[in-house]
Short mmCIF file of C-alpha atoms in Angstrom, two decimals:
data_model
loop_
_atom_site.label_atom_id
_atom_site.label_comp_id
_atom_site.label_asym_id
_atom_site.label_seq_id
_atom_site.Cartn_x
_atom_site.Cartn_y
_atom_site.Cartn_z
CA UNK A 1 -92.22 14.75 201.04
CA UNK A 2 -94.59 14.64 198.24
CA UNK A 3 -94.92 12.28 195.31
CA UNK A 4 -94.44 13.02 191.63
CA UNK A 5 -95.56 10.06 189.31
CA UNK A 6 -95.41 10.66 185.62
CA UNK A 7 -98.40 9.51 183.92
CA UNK A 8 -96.64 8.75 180.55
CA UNK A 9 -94.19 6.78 181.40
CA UNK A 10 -94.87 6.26 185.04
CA UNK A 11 -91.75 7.31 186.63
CA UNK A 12 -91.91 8.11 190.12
CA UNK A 13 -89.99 10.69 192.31
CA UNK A 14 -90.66 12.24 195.54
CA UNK A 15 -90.27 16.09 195.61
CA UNK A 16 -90.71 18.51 198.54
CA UNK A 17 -93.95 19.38 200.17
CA UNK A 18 -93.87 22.96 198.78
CA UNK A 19 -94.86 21.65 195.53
CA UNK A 20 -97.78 19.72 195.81
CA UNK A 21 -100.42 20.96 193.65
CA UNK A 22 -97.72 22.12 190.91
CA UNK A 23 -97.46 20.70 187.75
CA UNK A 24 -94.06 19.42 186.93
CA UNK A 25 -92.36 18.15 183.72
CA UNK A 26 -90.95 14.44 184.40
CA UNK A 27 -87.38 14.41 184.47
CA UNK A 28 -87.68 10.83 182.19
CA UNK A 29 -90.12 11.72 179.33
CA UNK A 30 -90.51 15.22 179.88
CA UNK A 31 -94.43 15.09 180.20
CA UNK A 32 -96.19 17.46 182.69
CA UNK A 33 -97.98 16.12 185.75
CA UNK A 34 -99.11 17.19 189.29
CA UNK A 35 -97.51 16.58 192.53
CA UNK A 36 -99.35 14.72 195.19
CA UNK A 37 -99.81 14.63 198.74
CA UNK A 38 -97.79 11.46 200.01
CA UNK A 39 -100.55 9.63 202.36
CA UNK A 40 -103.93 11.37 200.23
CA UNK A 41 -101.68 9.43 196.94
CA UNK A 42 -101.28 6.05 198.97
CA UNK A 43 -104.66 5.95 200.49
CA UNK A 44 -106.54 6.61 197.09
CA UNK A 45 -103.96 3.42 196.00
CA UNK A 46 -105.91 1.48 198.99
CA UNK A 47 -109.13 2.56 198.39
CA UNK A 48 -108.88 1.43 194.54
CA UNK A 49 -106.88 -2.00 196.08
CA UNK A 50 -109.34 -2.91 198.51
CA UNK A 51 -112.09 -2.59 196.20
CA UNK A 52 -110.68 -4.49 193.69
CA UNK A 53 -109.94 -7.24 196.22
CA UNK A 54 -113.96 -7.21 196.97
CA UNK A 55 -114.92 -7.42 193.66
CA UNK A 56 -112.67 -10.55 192.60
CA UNK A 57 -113.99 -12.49 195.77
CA UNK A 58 -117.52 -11.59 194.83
CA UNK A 59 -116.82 -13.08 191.71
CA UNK A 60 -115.09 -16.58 193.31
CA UNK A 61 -118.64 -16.81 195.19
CA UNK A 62 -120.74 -16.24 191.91
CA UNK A 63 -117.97 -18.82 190.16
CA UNK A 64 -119.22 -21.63 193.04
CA UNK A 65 -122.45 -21.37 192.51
CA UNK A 66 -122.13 -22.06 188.64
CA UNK A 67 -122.83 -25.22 186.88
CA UNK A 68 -118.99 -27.01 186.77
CA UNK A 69 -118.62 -28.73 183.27
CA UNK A 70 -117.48 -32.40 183.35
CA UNK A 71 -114.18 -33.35 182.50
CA UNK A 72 -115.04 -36.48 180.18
CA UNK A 73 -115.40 -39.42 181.96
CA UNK A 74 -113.99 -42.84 181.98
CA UNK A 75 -116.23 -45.72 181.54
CA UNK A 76 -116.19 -49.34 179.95
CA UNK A 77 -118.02 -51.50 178.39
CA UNK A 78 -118.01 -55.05 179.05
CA UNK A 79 -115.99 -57.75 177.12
CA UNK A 80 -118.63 -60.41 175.72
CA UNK A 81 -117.79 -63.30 178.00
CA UNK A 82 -117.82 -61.17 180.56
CA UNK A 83 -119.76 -63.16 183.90
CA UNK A 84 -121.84 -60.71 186.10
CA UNK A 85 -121.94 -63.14 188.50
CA UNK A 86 -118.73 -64.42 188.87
CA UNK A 87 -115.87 -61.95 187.95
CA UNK A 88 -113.15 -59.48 189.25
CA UNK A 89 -113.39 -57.35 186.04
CA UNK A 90 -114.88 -54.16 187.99
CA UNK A 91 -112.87 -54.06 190.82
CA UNK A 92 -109.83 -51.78 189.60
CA UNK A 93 -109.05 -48.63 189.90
CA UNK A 94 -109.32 -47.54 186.23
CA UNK A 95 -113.21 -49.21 186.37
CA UNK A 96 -114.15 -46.50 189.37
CA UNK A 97 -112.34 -43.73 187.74
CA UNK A 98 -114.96 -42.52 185.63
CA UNK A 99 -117.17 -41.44 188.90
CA UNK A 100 -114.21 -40.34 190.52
CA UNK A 101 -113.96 -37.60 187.73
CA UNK A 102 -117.72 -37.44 188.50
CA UNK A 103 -117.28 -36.38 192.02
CA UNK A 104 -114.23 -34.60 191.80
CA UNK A 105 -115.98 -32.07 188.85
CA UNK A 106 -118.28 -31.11 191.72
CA UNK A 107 -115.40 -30.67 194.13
CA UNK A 108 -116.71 -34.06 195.81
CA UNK A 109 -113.60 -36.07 197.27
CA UNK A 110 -114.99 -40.16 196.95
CA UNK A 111 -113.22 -43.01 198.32
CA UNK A 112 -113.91 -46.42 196.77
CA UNK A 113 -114.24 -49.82 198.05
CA UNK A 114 -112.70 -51.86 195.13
CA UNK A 115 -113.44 -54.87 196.26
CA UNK A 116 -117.31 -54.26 197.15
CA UNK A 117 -117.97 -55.13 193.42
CA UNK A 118 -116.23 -58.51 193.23
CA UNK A 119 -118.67 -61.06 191.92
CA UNK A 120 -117.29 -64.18 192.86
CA UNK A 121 -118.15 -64.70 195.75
CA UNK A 122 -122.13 -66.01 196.70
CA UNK A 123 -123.51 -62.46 197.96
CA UNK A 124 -124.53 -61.42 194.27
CA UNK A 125 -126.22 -65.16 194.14
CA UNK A 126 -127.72 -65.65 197.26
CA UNK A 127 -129.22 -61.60 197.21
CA UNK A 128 -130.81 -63.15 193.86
CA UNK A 129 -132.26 -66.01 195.72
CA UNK A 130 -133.94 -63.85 198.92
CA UNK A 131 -135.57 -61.76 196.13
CA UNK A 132 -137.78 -64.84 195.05
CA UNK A 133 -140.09 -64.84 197.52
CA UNK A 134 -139.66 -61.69 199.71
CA UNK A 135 -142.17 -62.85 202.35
CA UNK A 136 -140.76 -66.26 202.70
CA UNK A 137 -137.37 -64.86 202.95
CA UNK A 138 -138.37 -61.75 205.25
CA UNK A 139 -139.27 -64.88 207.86
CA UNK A 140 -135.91 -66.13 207.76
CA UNK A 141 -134.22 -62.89 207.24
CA UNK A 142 -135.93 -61.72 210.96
CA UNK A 143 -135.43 -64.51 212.33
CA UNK A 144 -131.12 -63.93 211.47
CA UNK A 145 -131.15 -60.57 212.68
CA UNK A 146 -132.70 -61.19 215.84
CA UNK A 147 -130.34 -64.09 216.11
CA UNK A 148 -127.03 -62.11 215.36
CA UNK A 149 -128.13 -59.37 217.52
CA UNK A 150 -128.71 -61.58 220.78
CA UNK A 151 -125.77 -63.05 220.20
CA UNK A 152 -127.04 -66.52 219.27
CA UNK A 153 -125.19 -68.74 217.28
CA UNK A 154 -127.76 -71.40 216.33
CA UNK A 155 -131.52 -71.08 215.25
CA UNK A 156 -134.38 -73.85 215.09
CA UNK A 157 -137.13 -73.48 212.89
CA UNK A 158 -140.23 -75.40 212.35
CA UNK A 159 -142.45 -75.97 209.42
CA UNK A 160 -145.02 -78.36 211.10
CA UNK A 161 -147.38 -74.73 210.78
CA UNK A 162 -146.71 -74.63 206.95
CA UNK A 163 -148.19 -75.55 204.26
CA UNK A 164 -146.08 -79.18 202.53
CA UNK A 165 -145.51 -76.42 199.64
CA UNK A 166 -144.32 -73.58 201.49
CA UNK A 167 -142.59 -75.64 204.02
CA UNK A 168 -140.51 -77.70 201.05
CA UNK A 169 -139.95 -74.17 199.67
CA UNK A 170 -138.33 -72.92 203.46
CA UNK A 171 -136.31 -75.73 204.00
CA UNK A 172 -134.69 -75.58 200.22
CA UNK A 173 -133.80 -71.75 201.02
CA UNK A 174 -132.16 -72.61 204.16
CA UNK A 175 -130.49 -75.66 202.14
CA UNK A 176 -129.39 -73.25 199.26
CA UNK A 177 -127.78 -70.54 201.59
CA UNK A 178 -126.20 -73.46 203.11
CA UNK A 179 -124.51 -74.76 200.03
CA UNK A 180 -123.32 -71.00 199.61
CA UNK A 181 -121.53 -71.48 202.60
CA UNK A 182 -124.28 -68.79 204.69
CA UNK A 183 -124.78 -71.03 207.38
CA UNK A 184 -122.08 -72.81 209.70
CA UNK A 185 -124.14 -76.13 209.70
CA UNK A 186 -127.53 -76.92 208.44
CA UNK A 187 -129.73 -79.80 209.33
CA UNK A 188 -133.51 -80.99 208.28
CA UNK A 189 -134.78 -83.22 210.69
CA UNK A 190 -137.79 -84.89 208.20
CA UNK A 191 -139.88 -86.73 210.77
CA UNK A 192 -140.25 -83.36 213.22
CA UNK A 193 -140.53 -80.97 210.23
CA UNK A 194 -137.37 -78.73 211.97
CA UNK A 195 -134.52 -77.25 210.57
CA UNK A 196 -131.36 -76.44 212.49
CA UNK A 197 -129.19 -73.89 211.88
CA UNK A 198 -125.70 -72.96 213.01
CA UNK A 199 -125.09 -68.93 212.13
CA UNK A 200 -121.80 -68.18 210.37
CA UNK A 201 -119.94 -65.87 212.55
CA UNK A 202 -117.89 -63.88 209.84
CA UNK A 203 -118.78 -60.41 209.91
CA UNK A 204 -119.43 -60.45 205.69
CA UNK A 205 -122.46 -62.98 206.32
CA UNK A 206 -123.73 -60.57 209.36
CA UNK A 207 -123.62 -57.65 207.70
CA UNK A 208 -124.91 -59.48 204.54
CA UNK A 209 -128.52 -60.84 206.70
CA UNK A 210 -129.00 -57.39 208.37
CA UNK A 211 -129.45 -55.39 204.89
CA UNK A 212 -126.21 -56.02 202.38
CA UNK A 213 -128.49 -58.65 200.70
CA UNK A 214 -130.82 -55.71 199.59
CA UNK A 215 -127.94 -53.41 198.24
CA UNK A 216 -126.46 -56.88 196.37
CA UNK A 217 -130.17 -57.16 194.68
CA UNK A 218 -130.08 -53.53 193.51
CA UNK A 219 -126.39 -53.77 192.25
CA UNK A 220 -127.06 -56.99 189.88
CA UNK A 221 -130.34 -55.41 188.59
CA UNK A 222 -128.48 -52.65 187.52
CA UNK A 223 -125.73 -54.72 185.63
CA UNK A 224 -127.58 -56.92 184.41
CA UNK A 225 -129.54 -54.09 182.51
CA UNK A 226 -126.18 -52.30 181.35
CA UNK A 227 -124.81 -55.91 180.17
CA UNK A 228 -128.02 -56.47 178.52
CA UNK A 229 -127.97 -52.98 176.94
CA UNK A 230 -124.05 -52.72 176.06
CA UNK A 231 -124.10 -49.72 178.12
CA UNK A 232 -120.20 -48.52 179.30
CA UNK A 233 -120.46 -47.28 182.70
CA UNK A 234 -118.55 -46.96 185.89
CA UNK A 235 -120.51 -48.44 189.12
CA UNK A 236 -119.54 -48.51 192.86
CA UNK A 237 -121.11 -49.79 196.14
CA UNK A 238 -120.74 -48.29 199.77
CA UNK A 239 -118.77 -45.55 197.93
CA UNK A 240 -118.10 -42.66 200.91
CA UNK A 241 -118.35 -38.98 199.84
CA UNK A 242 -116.71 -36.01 201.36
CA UNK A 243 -118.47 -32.69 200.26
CA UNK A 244 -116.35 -29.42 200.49
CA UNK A 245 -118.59 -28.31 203.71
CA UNK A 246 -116.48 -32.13 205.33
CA UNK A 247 -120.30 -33.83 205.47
CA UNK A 248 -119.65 -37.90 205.01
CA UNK A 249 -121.98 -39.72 203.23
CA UNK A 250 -121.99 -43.26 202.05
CA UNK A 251 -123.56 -44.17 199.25
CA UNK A 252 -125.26 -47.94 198.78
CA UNK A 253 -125.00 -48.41 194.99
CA UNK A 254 -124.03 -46.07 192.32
CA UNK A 255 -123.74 -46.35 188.53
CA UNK A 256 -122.39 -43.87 185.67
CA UNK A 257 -123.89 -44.02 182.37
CA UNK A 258 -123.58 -41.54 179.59
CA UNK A 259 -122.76 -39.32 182.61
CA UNK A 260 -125.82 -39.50 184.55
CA UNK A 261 -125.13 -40.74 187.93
CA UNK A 262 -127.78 -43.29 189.47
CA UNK A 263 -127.57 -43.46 193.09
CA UNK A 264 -129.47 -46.31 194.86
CA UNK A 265 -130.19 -46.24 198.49
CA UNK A 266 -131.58 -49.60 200.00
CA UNK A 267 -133.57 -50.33 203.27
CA UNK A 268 -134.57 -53.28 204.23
CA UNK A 269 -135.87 -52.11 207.90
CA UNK A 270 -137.29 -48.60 209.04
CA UNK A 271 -136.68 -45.74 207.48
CA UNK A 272 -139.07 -42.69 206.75
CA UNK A 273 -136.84 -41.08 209.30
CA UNK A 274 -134.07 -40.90 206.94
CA UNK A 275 -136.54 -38.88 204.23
CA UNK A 276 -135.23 -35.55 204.32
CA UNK A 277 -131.72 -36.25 204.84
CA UNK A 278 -132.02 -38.40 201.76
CA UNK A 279 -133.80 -35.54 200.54
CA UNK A 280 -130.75 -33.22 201.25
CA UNK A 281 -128.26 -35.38 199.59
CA UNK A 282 -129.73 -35.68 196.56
CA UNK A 283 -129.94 -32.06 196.27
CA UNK A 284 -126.22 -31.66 197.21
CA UNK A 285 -125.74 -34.05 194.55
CA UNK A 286 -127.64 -32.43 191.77
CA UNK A 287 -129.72 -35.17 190.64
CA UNK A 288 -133.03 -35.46 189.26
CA UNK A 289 -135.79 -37.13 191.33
CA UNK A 290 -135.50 -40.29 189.18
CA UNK A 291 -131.48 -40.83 189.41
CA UNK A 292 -132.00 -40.86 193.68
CA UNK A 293 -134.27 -43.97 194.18
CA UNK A 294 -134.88 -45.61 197.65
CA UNK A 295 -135.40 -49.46 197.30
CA UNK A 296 -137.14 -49.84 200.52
CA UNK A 297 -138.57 -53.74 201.72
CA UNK A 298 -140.95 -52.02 204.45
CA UNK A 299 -143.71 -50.89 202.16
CA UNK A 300 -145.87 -52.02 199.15
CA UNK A 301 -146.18 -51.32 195.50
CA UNK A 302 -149.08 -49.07 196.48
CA UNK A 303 -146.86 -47.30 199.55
CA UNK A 304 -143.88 -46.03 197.42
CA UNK A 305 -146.20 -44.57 194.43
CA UNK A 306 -147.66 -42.80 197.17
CA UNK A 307 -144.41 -41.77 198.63
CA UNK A 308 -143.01 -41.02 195.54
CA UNK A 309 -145.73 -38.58 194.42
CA UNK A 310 -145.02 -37.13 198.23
CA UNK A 311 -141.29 -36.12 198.35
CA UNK A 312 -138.53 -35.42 196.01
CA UNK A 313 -137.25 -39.15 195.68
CA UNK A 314 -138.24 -42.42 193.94
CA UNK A 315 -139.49 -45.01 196.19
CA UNK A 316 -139.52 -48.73 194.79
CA UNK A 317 -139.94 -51.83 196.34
CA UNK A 318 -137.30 -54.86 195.45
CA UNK A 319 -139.93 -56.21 192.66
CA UNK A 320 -140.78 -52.61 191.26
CA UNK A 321 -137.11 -51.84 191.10
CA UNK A 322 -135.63 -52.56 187.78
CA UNK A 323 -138.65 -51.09 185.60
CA UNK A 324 -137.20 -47.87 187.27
CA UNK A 325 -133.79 -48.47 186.22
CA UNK A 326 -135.30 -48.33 183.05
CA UNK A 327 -137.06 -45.75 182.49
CA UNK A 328 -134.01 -43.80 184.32
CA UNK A 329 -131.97 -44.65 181.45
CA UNK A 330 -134.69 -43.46 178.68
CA UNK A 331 -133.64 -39.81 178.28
CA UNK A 332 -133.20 -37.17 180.83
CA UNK A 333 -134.18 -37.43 184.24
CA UNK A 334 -137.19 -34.74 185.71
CA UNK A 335 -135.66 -32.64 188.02
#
């Protein structure tokens, strides 16, 4: 059989072979048209189906590549009594949700930590305190993490090889972290110049000696600034990412202002290893050089301008950090 289908009105009727080629008058409307072949008609239909399938996916792959424009996000501001160092105030839902629209914008799924931003506890206080003196602290900071990691519950350091100053200095540190409750026991034994130390076994304090104390540091520097500024934001720490390829990524500290996301990595041991996947995920990101800073202990002033001017990231150290911050939040970030 062939096909008749009326151009007009579109009717369609099959009608013997004999006639294909023939113009016929549509039984509906009356309009002429030609008969058609059955499978010539059906695979013209495919041809013109097929290629109209290829063209719309071309365009999905063009529409991915595309800036996505950002849903307005949701950010506060804090209340005026509001205690950076001792408050729950951040640690809701509705206080993340701003970079959650963030993420999700850029078809990034993020899970959140609420609690990681809870201020009352001693972390934010005691990171404060190991930022004084980073060389006096990076002593007693090794001397922890070779402790946790050999499983030894107990440490005893002498200051007989210390200056009075520096040794006074020491032994009020270890006294400090004590009265924070970062130590089990604590004793100063006066006459032999020798602290004692009993390690606190909860896993918070652990994790806290081996390199959380650097990420607390970076996280108050940054609120401080937005409380000092009356900047509404939305921040997060140890928030994990998902990217639509499945990579996991967690990221150390990151704050939302004005919708510019500031992501802070910290490393307080090794880690020019970790350059170009840093690298990578800043890219994947989409943010400027000066929104993807590295707070690194391992290196001088000196080291991370050079390292800086070297790769597509901004190296600081803990005491160059916060004129970064700054300047981040001066106007658009280079890309």
């Amino acid at each position: 059989m062939a096909i008749h289908r009326c151009t007009q009105c579109g009717h369609l009727a099959e009608v013997s072979n004999d006639q294909i080629g023939v113009r016929l008058n549509c039984p509906q409307c009356g309009a002429a048209g030609t008969a058609h072949d059955t499978v010539m008609y059906v695979g013209k239909l495919l041809e013109r189906y097929f290629a109209s399938r290829r063209e719309i996916e071309a365009l999905r792959e063009i529409d991915k590549t595309l800036p996505t424009a950002s849903p307005p996000s949701t950010t506060a501001t804090l209340p005026a009594d509001f205690d950076a160092y001792n408050s729950q105030t951040l640690s809701t839902a509705e206080q993340h949700e701003g970079l959650r629209r963030w993420f999700a914008a850029r078809r990034i799924k993020a899970d959140f930590d609420l609690d990681a931003v809870n201020t009352t506890g001693f972390f934010d206080e005691a990171a404060d305190l190991l930022s004084e003196d980073l060389a006096m602290s990076g002593d007693l900071l090794g001397r922890l993490r070779w402790a946790y990691r050999k499983d030894v519950n107990f440490l005893n350091i002498k200051l007989s090889d210390m200056s009075q100053k520096d040794g006074q200095a020491y032994n009020a540190l270890c006294q400090k972290l004590y009265s924070y409750s970062f130590f089990a026991k604590y004793n100063y034994q006066r006459n032999d110049k020798l602290i004692r130390l009993n390690l606190q076994p909860a896993p918070a304090v652990r994790r806290f000696f081996e390199g959380g104390w650097l990420e607390w540091r970076a996280f108050m520097a940054m609120l401080n600034l937005c409380q000092e500024r009356k900047l509404a934001f939305s921040c997060a720490r140890n928030a994990k990412v998902v990217f639509e390829n499945e990579d996991l990524h967690e990221l150390d500290v990151v704050f939302l202002i004005n919708d510019i996301l500031i992501c802070i990595e910290c490393k307080s041991g090794e880690f020019r290893h970790d350059i170009e996947k840093m690298t990578r995920l800043r890219r994947k990101l989409g943010l400027g050089k000066r929104q993807f800073i590295v707070c690194a202990t391992d290196m001088d002033d000196t080291q991370a301008t050079g390292m800086t001017a070297m790769y597509e990231l901004s190296f600081v150290t803990p005491d160059t950090l916060m004129p970064l911050l700054q300047q981040s939040l001066t106007g658009p970030a280079p890309r």
